[in-house]
Amino acid sequence: MNQHSDIEKTPIKSQRKSKALFFILVPCFFIILAGILGFQLITGDPRTIPSALIDKPVPKFNLPPPPSSQEGFSDNDLRNGEVVLVNVFASWCGPCLVEHPLLMDLAKSNNVKIYGLNYKDSLENSSSWLKRYGNPYKGIGSDMDGRVGIDWGVYGIPETFIVDGDGRIRFKHVGILTREDLSEVVLPLISELRR
Amino acid sequence: MKYICRNFYSMIFLMIFFGLLINIDHINVYAFSPDKPLSDPLQEDRALELHEGLRCLVCQGQSIADSNSELARDLRLLVRERIQAGDTNEEINQFMTDRYGDFILMNPPVKGATYILWFGPVGALLIGIIAIYFLFRRSRLKKILTSQEDANFLNDEEKRKLRQILEEKSE
């Protein structure tokens, strides 16, 4: 009788091992999964959509300037063998005004040419906006109906593109361009593309 | 009878109430930003169908059909224009993905980068079924083992042998 109960009490070796493995592996799996999802949740900004146009040639367009400025803007301006910035802005766009002083500084530094795409703005409004706050742009295209903006994949202005000398889009920044963005990402990439 | 009637009416009321809640955003769209439909009803049907399949990039949970944003309206108009210009549905979707990437499609295409998205849930289900199968088999094995051990017709030596055989099998 003693022996009998002894048998029952002895745990089955293989079962014990796999059970322990189960209790380690399953929580591990969920911790890793939660880690990946949490990382994506915290670091990734769901509003920033990767551009489909990176490394693609710029779309064809030819836009006249608003009345207050001299130069218009067409895709030919972007194939001069020079790395340039293309900034999408509008007078109705508050965040555009926030980054505007930075663009003015950049234009004064003569480091890089900036072209402006004036997205869905009225001619009068954009003219008076530029007069009031200054014009950092080498050339400006008035995209009244927003069609050129759509060709550029614009969905939330301000947006800033880096275009290389061959007229290829190499980088896109959505939202306000900060001084950190400029010194840590944009300017290093420009000098890299110039090489 | 009275009780049933009251219940019935309150249920109808609740159904209408929740029905309105669900449809509120649709009502808004059609009430405040009416698009000019295409004159050809077949083409307009195609346009509406395409609108449902394109994501609004400003308000990402919605299609451009449901969204009030300016960009969504521009894109709706653009779809109508492409239809009138004679583009096929595929050409229009291609036109959109060329500019905004796969992200603009409400149903992302099945390809390398989206395999996990499409087949991940099915894979997880399969893993679950396999896991349950093995757990179930093992617990059945245990049952057989204990019931055999309880049997009085085996002596201790025979029980040990049986255990050994079953253990080997389970490993």
PDB file of C-alpha atoms in Angstrom, chain A residues 1 3 7 14-15 33 59 69 71 77 87 97-98 100 107 111 114 116 127 133-134 138-139 141 147 174 180 188 193:
ATOM      1  CA  MET A   1       0.000   0.000   0.000  1.00  0.00           C
ATOM      2  CA  GLN A   3       4.509   1.662  -2.430  1.00  0.00           C
ATOM      3  CA  ILE A   7       4.022   5.923  -7.236  1.00  0.00           C
ATOM      4  CA  SER A  14       8.836  15.145 -18.570  1.00  0.00           C
ATOM      5  CA  GLN A  15       5.561  16.717 -17.562  1.00  0.00           C
ATOM      6  CA  LEU A  33       4.971  41.369 -27.529  1.00  0.00           C
ATOM      7  CA  PRO A  59       6.513  65.747 -60.042  1.00  0.00           C
ATOM      8  CA  SER A  69       7.164  88.199 -55.205  1.00  0.00           C
ATOM      9  CA  GLU A  71       9.985  84.381 -59.078  1.00  0.00           C
ATOM     10  CA  ASP A  77      14.267  74.915 -60.591  1.00  0.00           C
ATOM     11  CA  ASN A  87       8.811  74.263 -47.985  1.00  0.00           C
ATOM     12  CA  LEU A  97       4.310  81.031 -38.896  1.00  0.00           C
ATOM     13  CA  VAL A  98       6.050  79.259 -36.010  1.00  0.00           C
ATOM     14  CA  HIS A 100       8.960  80.980 -40.405  1.00  0.00           C
ATOM     15  CA  ALA A 107      17.812  82.166 -46.053  1.00  0.00           C
ATOM     16  CA  ASN A 111      23.622  78.109 -46.863  1.00  0.00           C
ATOM     17  CA  ILE A 114      14.555  77.483 -50.142  1.00  0.00           C
ATOM     18  CA  GLY A 116       8.114  77.779 -51.379  1.00  0.00           C
ATOM     19  CA  SER A 127       1.195  88.440 -50.479  1.00  0.00           C
ATOM     20  CA  TYR A 133       6.780  88.419 -41.960  1.00  0.00           C
ATOM     21  CA  GLY A 134       9.425  88.395 -44.681  1.00  0.00           C
ATOM     22  CA  LYS A 138      14.071  81.919 -53.812  1.00  0.00           C
ATOM     23  CA  GLY A 139      10.899  81.250 -55.753  1.00  0.00           C
ATOM     24  CA  GLY A 141       4.583  78.696 -56.566  1.00  0.00           C
ATOM     25  CA  ARG A 147      -3.203  69.858 -57.025  1.00  0.00           C
ATOM     26  CA  VAL A 174       6.021  66.849 -41.730  1.00  0.00           C
ATOM     27  CA  GLU A 180      17.052  70.768 -33.608  1.00  0.00           C
ATOM     28  CA  PRO A 188      23.807  67.132 -42.093  1.00  0.00           C
ATOM     29  CA  LEU A 193      24.085  65.056 -50.496  1.00  0.00           C
TER      30      LEU A 193
END
